[in-house]
C-alpha positions as YAML, in Angstrom:
chain: A
units: angstrom
residues:
- id: 1
  name: MET
  ca: [-0.09, -0.11, -0.24]
- id: 2
  name: LEU
  ca: [1.06, 2.94, -0.65]
- id: 3
  name: ALA
  ca: [0.06, 6.58, 1.14]
- id: 4
  name: PRO
  ca: [1.72, 9.62, -0.69]
- id: 5
  name: ASP
  ca: [2.49, 12.70, 0.88]
- id: 6
  name: LEU
  ca: [0.95, 15.51, -1.09]
- id: 7
  name: ALA
  ca: [2.97, 18.38, -2.49]
- id: 8
  name: GLY
  ca: [1.32, 21.49, -0.16]
- id: 9
  name: PHE
  ca: [-0.33, 19.46, 2.96]
- id: 10
  name: GLY
  ca: [1.12, 18.67, 6.34]
- id: 11
  name: ALA
  ca: [4.65, 18.49, 6.73]
- id: 12
  name: SER
  ca: [5.01, 17.17, 3.59]
- id: 13
  name: THR
  ca: [7.10, 19.83, 0.50]
- id: 14
  name: HIS
  ca: [5.38, 23.35, 0.05]
- id: 15
  name: PRO
  ca: [6.80, 24.84, -3.50]
- id: 16
  name: ALA
  ca: [8.62, 27.99, -2.04]
- id: 17
  name: THR
  ca: [6.44, 29.71, -5.15]
- id: 18
  name: PRO
  ca: [3.16, 27.80, -5.58]
- id: 19
  name: PRO
  ca: [0.21, 27.23, -8.14]
- id: 20
  name: ARG
  ca: [-1.65, 30.41, -7.77]
- id: 21
  name: HIS
  ca: [-4.99, 28.24, -8.46]
- id: 22
  name: ILE
  ca: [-6.42, 24.74, -7.61]
- id: 23
  name: ARG
  ca: [-6.17, 23.73, -11.35]
- id: 24
  name: GLY
  ca: [-2.53, 24.39, -11.11]
- id: 25
  name: TRP
  ca: [-2.59, 22.06, -7.64]
- id: 26
  name: MET
  ca: [-4.34, 19.83, -9.60]
- id: 27
  name: ARG
  ca: [-1.86, 19.20, -12.39]
- id: 28
  name: LEU
  ca: [1.39, 19.08, -10.09]
- id: 29
  name: TRP
  ca: [-0.98, 16.83, -7.98]
- id: 30
  name: THR
  ca: [-1.55, 14.56, -10.87]
- id: 31
  name: ASP
  ca: [2.01, 14.48, -12.23]
- id: 32
  name: GLN
  ca: [3.34, 13.67, -8.08]
- id: 33
  name: CYS
  ca: [1.10, 10.86, -8.74]
- id: 34
  name: LEU
  ca: [1.88, 9.07, -11.54]
- id: 35
  name: ALA
  ca: [5.71, 9.83, -11.29]
- id: 36
  name: LEU
  ca: [5.53, 7.37, -7.84]
- id: 37
  name: LEU
  ca: [4.46, 4.83, -9.96]
- id: 38
  name: ASP
  ca: [6.80, 5.36, -12.60]
- id: 39
  name: ALA
  ca: [9.67, 5.71, -9.64]
- id: 40
  name: LEU
  ca: [8.16, 2.81, -7.93]
- id: 41
  name: GLY
  ca: [8.23, 1.00, -11.54]
- id: 42
  name: LEU
  ca: [4.43, -0.06, -11.05]
- id: 43
  name: ALA
  ca: [2.42, -0.49, -14.26]
- id: 44
  name: ARG
  ca: [-1.18, -0.67, -12.71]
- id: 45
  name: ALA
  ca: [-2.33, 0.20, -9.14]
- id: 46
  name: HIS
  ca: [-5.44, -0.09, -7.26]
- id: 47
  name: LEU
  ca: [-6.54, 3.73, -6.35]
- id: 48
  name: VAL
  ca: [-8.27, 5.33, -3.09]
- id: 49
  name: GLY
  ca: [-9.10, 8.88, -2.59]
- id: 50
  name: THR
  ca: [-10.77, 10.68, 0.13]
- id: 51
  name: SER
  ca: [-12.22, 13.89, 0.14]
- id: 52
  name: LEU
  ca: [-10.16, 16.00, -2.42]
- id: 53
  name: GLY
  ca: [-8.03, 12.87, -2.85]
- id: 54
  name: GLY
  ca: [-10.72, 11.87, -4.65]
- id: 55
  name: CYS
  ca: [-11.54, 14.65, -6.70]
- id: 56
  name: ILE
  ca: [-7.54, 13.27, -7.56]
- id: 57
  name: ALA
  ca: [-8.22, 10.31, -8.23]
- id: 58
  name: LEU
  ca: [-10.51, 10.89, -10.25]
- id: 59
  name: HIS
  ca: [-8.33, 13.44, -12.40]
- id: 60
  name: LEU
  ca: [-5.86, 10.34, -12.53]
- id: 61
  name: LEU
  ca: [-8.17, 7.83, -14.03]
- id: 62
  name: ALA
  ca: [-9.42, 10.36, -17.16]
- id: 63
  name: GLU
  ca: [-5.34, 11.35, -17.61]
- id: 64
  name: ALA
  ca: [-3.74, 7.38, -17.50]
- id: 65
  name: PRO
  ca: [-6.96, 4.97, -16.74]
- id: 66
  name: GLU
  ca: [-4.36, 2.55, -18.22]
- id: 67
  name: ARG
  ca: [-2.41, 3.23, -14.93]
- id: 68
  name: PHE
  ca: [-5.61, 1.76, -12.64]
- id: 69
  name: GLY
  ca: [-7.92, -0.29, -11.56]
- id: 70
  name: ARG
  ca: [-10.02, -0.52, -8.99]
- id: 71
  name: VAL
  ca: [-11.08, 2.83, -7.46]
- id: 72
  name: ALA
  ca: [-12.43, 3.54, -4.32]
- id: 73
  name: LEU
  ca: [-13.72, 6.97, -3.41]
- id: 74
  name: LEU
  ca: [-14.38, 8.40, 0.20]
- id: 75
  name: ALA
  ca: [-16.44, 11.54, 1.30]
- id: 76
  name: PRO
  ca: [-15.32, 12.89, -2.63]
- id: 77
  name: ALA
  ca: [-15.06, 16.20, -4.34]
- id: 78
  name: GLY
  ca: [-15.23, 16.61, -8.20]
- id: 79
  name: ALA
  ca: [-18.53, 17.13, -8.66]
- id: 80
  name: PRO
  ca: [-20.66, 19.96, -9.47]
- id: 81
  name: LEU
  ca: [-21.51, 21.71, -6.35]
- id: 82
  name: ARG
  ca: [-22.36, 25.07, -4.84]
- id: 83
  name: ILE
  ca: [-20.27, 26.08, -2.04]
- id: 84
  name: THR
  ca: [-21.49, 24.86, 1.91]
- id: 85
  name: PRO
  ca: [-21.47, 27.68, 4.18]
- id: 86
  name: GLU
  ca: [-19.60, 24.54, 5.98]
- id: 87
  name: LEU
  ca: [-16.94, 23.96, 2.83]
- id: 88
  name: ASP
  ca: [-16.57, 27.89, 3.17]
- id: 89
  name: ARG
  ca: [-15.79, 28.62, 6.78]
- id: 90
  name: LEU
  ca: [-13.06, 25.56, 6.38]
- id: 91
  name: TRP
  ca: [-11.50, 27.54, 2.65]
- id: 92
  name: GLY
  ca: [-11.94, 30.83, 5.09]
- id: 93
  name: PHE
  ca: [-10.25, 29.71, 8.26]
- id: 94
  name: TYR
  ca: [-7.08, 32.01, 7.55]
- id: 95
  name: GLU
  ca: [-9.61, 34.79, 8.14]
- id: 96
  name: ASP
  ca: [-10.11, 34.08, 12.27]
- id: 97
  name: PRO
  ca: [-7.55, 31.39, 12.76]
- id: 98
  name: THR
  ca: [-7.61, 30.10, 16.17]
- id: 99
  name: PRO
  ca: [-8.00, 26.85, 18.14]
- id: 100
  name: ALA
  ca: [-11.76, 27.78, 18.77]
- id: 101
  name: VAL
  ca: [-12.77, 28.20, 14.89]
- id: 102
  name: MET
  ca: [-10.70, 25.14, 14.35]
- id: 103
  name: ALA
  ca: [-12.62, 23.63, 16.79]
- id: 104
  name: ARG
  ca: [-16.30, 24.14, 15.43]
- id: 105
  name: LEU
  ca: [-14.51, 23.15, 11.92]
- id: 106
  name: VAL
  ca: [-13.90, 19.95, 13.56]
- id: 107
  name: ARG
  ca: [-17.20, 19.87, 15.11]
- id: 108
  name: ARG
  ca: [-18.99, 20.25, 11.21]
- id: 109
  name: ILE
  ca: [-16.71, 17.79, 9.83]
- id: 110
  name: VAL
  ca: [-17.58, 15.35, 12.15]
- id: 111
  name: PRO
  ca: [-20.93, 15.31, 13.74]
- id: 112
  name: ALA
  ca: [-20.12, 12.74, 16.37]
- id: 113
  name: PRO
  ca: [-16.61, 13.49, 17.66]
- id: 114
  name: ALA
  ca: [-16.51, 11.37, 20.14]
- id: 115
  name: VAL
  ca: [-15.41, 8.82, 17.85]
- id: 116
  name: LEU
  ca: [-12.18, 10.82, 17.30]
- id: 117
  name: GLY
  ca: [-11.29, 9.47, 20.63]
- id: 118
  name: GLU
  ca: [-9.59, 12.66, 21.80]
- id: 119
  name: ASP
  ca: [-10.60, 15.29, 23.07]
- id: 120
  name: VAL
  ca: [-11.68, 17.92, 20.09]
- id: 121
  name: ASP
  ca: [-10.26, 21.16, 21.87]
- id: 122
  name: SER
  ca: [-6.51, 19.24, 21.84]
- id: 123
  name: ILE
  ca: [-7.10, 18.36, 18.09]
- id: 124
  name: ALA
  ca: [-7.43, 21.64, 17.27]
- id: 125
  name: ARG
  ca: [-4.76, 23.21, 18.97]
- id: 126
  name: LEU
  ca: [-2.66, 20.65, 16.74]
- id: 127
  name: ARG
  ca: [-4.50, 21.31, 13.90]
- id: 128
  name: THR
  ca: [-3.79, 25.31, 14.76]
- id: 129
  name: GLU
  ca: [-0.38, 25.06, 15.17]
- id: 130
  name: ALA
  ca: [0.03, 23.34, 12.12]
- id: 131
  name: ALA
  ca: [-1.72, 25.44, 10.03]
- id: 132
  name: LEU
  ca: [0.05, 28.24, 11.51]
- id: 133
  name: ARG
  ca: [3.28, 27.00, 9.80]
- id: 134
  name: PRO
  ca: [4.17, 29.78, 7.27]
- id: 135
  name: GLU
  ca: [4.87, 27.58, 4.45]
- id: 136
  name: VAL
  ca: [1.32, 25.75, 5.22]
- id: 137
  name: ARG
  ca: [-0.26, 28.91, 5.31]
- id: 138
  name: ARG
  ca: [0.95, 30.15, 2.42]
- id: 139
  name: SER
  ca: [0.37, 26.58, 0.32]
- id: 140
  name: ASP
  ca: [-3.42, 26.93, 2.01]
- id: 141
  name: GLU
  ca: [-4.17, 30.37, 0.49]
- id: 142
  name: ALA
  ca: [-2.73, 29.55, -2.50]
- id: 143
  name: MET
  ca: [-5.21, 26.75, -3.27]
- id: 144
  name: PHE
  ca: [-8.32, 28.40, -1.73]
- id: 145
  name: GLY
  ca: [-7.97, 31.61, -1.94]
- id: 146
  name: GLY
  ca: [-9.88, 34.02, -3.66]
- id: 147
  name: ASP
  ca: [-13.80, 33.33, -4.45]
- id: 148
  name: ARG
  ca: [-14.31, 30.38, -3.87]
- id: 149
  name: GLN
  ca: [-16.86, 29.30, -5.42]
- id: 150
  name: ALA
  ca: [-14.95, 29.43, -8.46]
- id: 151
  name: VAL
  ca: [-12.25, 27.03, -6.50]
- id: 152
  name: ALA
  ca: [-15.37, 24.69, -5.86]
- id: 153
  name: ASP
  ca: [-15.90, 24.61, -9.53]
- id: 154
  name: ALA
  ca: [-12.23, 24.83, -11.11]
- id: 155
  name: PRO
  ca: [-11.54, 20.87, -9.97]
- id: 156
  name: VAL
  ca: [-14.90, 19.57, -11.47]
- id: 157
  name: VAL
  ca: [-14.49, 16.40, -13.57]
- id: 158
  name: PRO
  ca: [-16.13, 16.70, -17.40]
- id: 159
  name: GLU
  ca: [-18.91, 14.87, -17.18]
- id: 160
  name: ALA
  ca: [-17.93, 13.52, -20.56]
- id: 161
  name: ALA
  ca: [-14.89, 11.50, -19.09]
- id: 162
  name: LEU
  ca: [-16.94, 10.41, -15.86]
- id: 163
  name: VAL
  ca: [-18.73, 7.96, -18.32]
- id: 164
  name: ARG
  ca: [-16.10, 7.02, -20.48]
- id: 165
  name: MET
  ca: [-14.78, 5.56, -16.88]
- id: 166
  name: PRO
  ca: [-14.23, 1.48, -17.66]
- id: 167
  name: HIS
  ca: [-13.04, 0.76, -14.12]
- id: 168
  name: GLU
  ca: [-15.01, -0.56, -10.94]
- id: 169
  name: VAL
  ca: [-16.16, 2.46, -8.66]
- id: 170
  name: LEU
  ca: [-16.95, 2.42, -4.89]
- id: 171
  name: VAL
  ca: [-17.99, 6.19, -4.00]
- id: 172
  name: VAL
  ca: [-18.46, 6.00, 0.00]
- id: 173
  name: HIS
  ca: [-20.94, 8.75, 1.28]
- id: 174
  name: GLY
  ca: [-21.84, 9.74, 4.82]
- id: 175
  name: ARG
  ca: [-25.46, 11.44, 4.90]
- id: 176
  name: GLU
  ca: [-24.92, 14.04, 7.24]
- id: 177
  name: ASP
  ca: [-21.74, 15.54, 5.13]
- id: 178
  name: ARG
  ca: [-22.01, 19.15, 5.40]
- id: 179
  name: ILE
  ca: [-18.79, 19.99, 3.54]
- id: 180
  name: LEU
  ca: [-19.59, 18.10, 0.45]
- id: 181
  name: PRO
  ca: [-23.28, 16.29, 0.52]
- id: 182
  name: TYR
  ca: [-24.05, 13.00, -0.34]
- id: 183
  name: PRO
  ca: [-25.51, 14.24, -3.67]
- id: 184
  name: CYS
  ca: [-22.24, 15.18, -4.50]
- id: 185
  name: GLY
  ca: [-21.26, 11.31, -4.08]
- id: 186
  name: LEU
  ca: [-24.71, 10.21, -6.08]
- id: 187
  name: TRP
  ca: [-23.52, 12.56, -8.94]
- id: 188
  name: LEU
  ca: [-20.24, 10.69, -9.12]
- id: 189
  name: ALA
  ca: [-21.67, 7.34, -8.87]
- id: 190
  name: GLU
  ca: [-24.29, 7.61, -11.53]
- id: 191
  name: ARG
  ca: [-21.83, 8.36, -14.57]
- id: 192
  name: PRO
  ca: [-19.01, 5.82, -14.66]
- id: 193
  name: PRO
  ca: [-20.96, 2.49, -16.10]
- id: 194
  name: LEU
  ca: [-19.88, 0.49, -13.01]
- id: 195
  name: ALA
  ca: [-19.48, 2.41, -10.15]
- id: 196
  name: ARG
  ca: [-21.88, 1.40, -7.41]
- id: 197
  name: LEU
  ca: [-22.59, 4.25, -4.23]
- id: 198
  name: PHE
  ca: [-22.11, 3.40, -0.50]
- id: 199
  name: LEU
  ca: [-24.56, 5.87, 1.70]
- id: 200
  name: LEU
  ca: [-23.24, 5.50, 5.14]
- id: 201
  name: PRO
  ca: [-26.27, 6.51, 8.02]
- id: 202
  name: ARG
  ca: [-25.16, 8.55, 10.88]
- id: 203
  name: CYS
  ca: [-22.28, 9.50, 9.17]
- id: 204
  name: GLY
  ca: [-20.29, 13.12, 8.00]
- id: 205
  name: HIS
  ca: [-17.28, 14.05, 6.14]
- id: 206
  name: ARG
  ca: [-14.99, 11.83, 7.21]
- id: 207
  name: PRO
  ca: [-16.44, 7.86, 7.30]
- id: 208
  name: HIS
  ca: [-13.09, 6.23, 7.24]
- id: 209
  name: VAL
  ca: [-12.73, 7.52, 10.72]
- id: 210
  name: GLU
  ca: [-16.48, 7.39, 11.80]
- id: 211
  name: HIS
  ca: [-17.66, 4.39, 10.25]
- id: 212
  name: TRP
  ca: [-13.82, 2.40, 10.36]
- id: 213
  name: ALA
  ca: [-14.28, -1.22, 10.39]
- id: 214
  name: ALA
  ca: [-17.65, -1.03, 7.94]
- id: 215
  name: VAL
  ca: [-15.25, 1.19, 5.78]
- id: 216
  name: GLN
  ca: [-11.94, -1.04, 5.83]
- id: 217
  name: ARG
  ca: [-14.80, -4.25, 4.83]
- id: 218
  name: LEU
  ca: [-16.12, -2.40, 2.15]
- id: 219
  name: LEU
  ca: [-12.69, -1.21, 0.59]
- id: 220
  name: SER
  ca: [-11.16, -4.91, 1.31]
- id: 221
  name: GLN
  ca: [-13.77, -7.06, -0.57]
- id: 222
  name: HIS
  ca: [-14.70, -4.40, -3.75]
- id: 223
  name: LEU
  ca: [-10.55, -4.02, -4.15]
- id: 224
  name: ALA
  ca: [-10.24, -7.84, -4.20]
- id: 225
  name: GLY
  ca: [-12.99, -7.99, -6.69]
- id: 226
  name: ASP
  ca: [-15.39, -9.20, -4.14]
- id: 227
  name: VAL
  ca: [-18.84, -7.07, -5.52]
- id: 228
  name: ARG
  ca: [-21.42, -10.26, -4.78]
- id: 229
  name: GLU
  ca: [-19.78, -10.53, -1.31]
- id: 230
  name: LEU
  ca: [-20.20, -6.37, -0.60]
- id: 231
  name: PRO
  ca: [-23.00, -5.13, 1.51]
- id: 232
  name: ALA
  ca: [-26.66, -4.34, 0.64]
- id: 233
  name: PRO
  ca: [-26.29, -0.23, 1.73]
- id: 234
  name: PRO
  ca: [-27.98, 1.16, 5.51]
- id: 235
  name: THR
  ca: [-31.88, 1.39, 4.50]
- id: 236
  name: ASP
  ca: [-33.21, 4.29, 6.54]
- id: 237
  name: ARG
  ca: [-36.44, 5.70, 5.33]
- id: 238
  name: ARG
  ca: [-34.68, 9.23, 4.97]
- id: 239
  name: SER
  ca: [-31.96, 7.62, 2.52]
- id: 240
  name: PRO
  ca: [-32.12, 8.67, -1.85]
- id: 241
  name: VAL
  ca: [-30.67, 5.25, -1.93]
...
């Protein structure tokens, strides 16, 4: 399993002169992932992406479909989206970069923060310290600064590319996701011919954290090709699927 540290995040590399728009970053991340496969001599790999990583995964499929097998997308970006208040607050963190604001963001990302297993305020302090490192702030503001609706629109994967994707795609989305609401996952799952949507109740924007055991089982079975073994999506009268 490979878990690349993408440029521009956390303790990874931060360009001294970063791309000035999310489109430039998407180009950088796509090139970085393909170069990693080349450096390791891997002709083909399965692909898992969460949130923005899901959008990067879709761009990789569109650019180099022959390099990837099965695909799993967790709470993915990449669908048309009118920016939500929660996403607007997340991208606007540096307007008031305090631990209190970070704690509110964590609670919006994960509606039941007890699943984090730690005190939210402690998590918020650590994340704020990391976010205030000059290189991290420089990268973040280069990615998400300016017109936030334009930032949300820019990396949307063309529908014409999605409907041509031959890959088996599993989309896992939380029904209570307030960052990227579940219709985003539904829209993406309706395009590739072999896509499947699994909607998790009582789940926000971190399904792999909030429902770790269920998501681990889904990923293991999907990536192994055991489609017949995948459980049916949870039933709920409020569920659209």
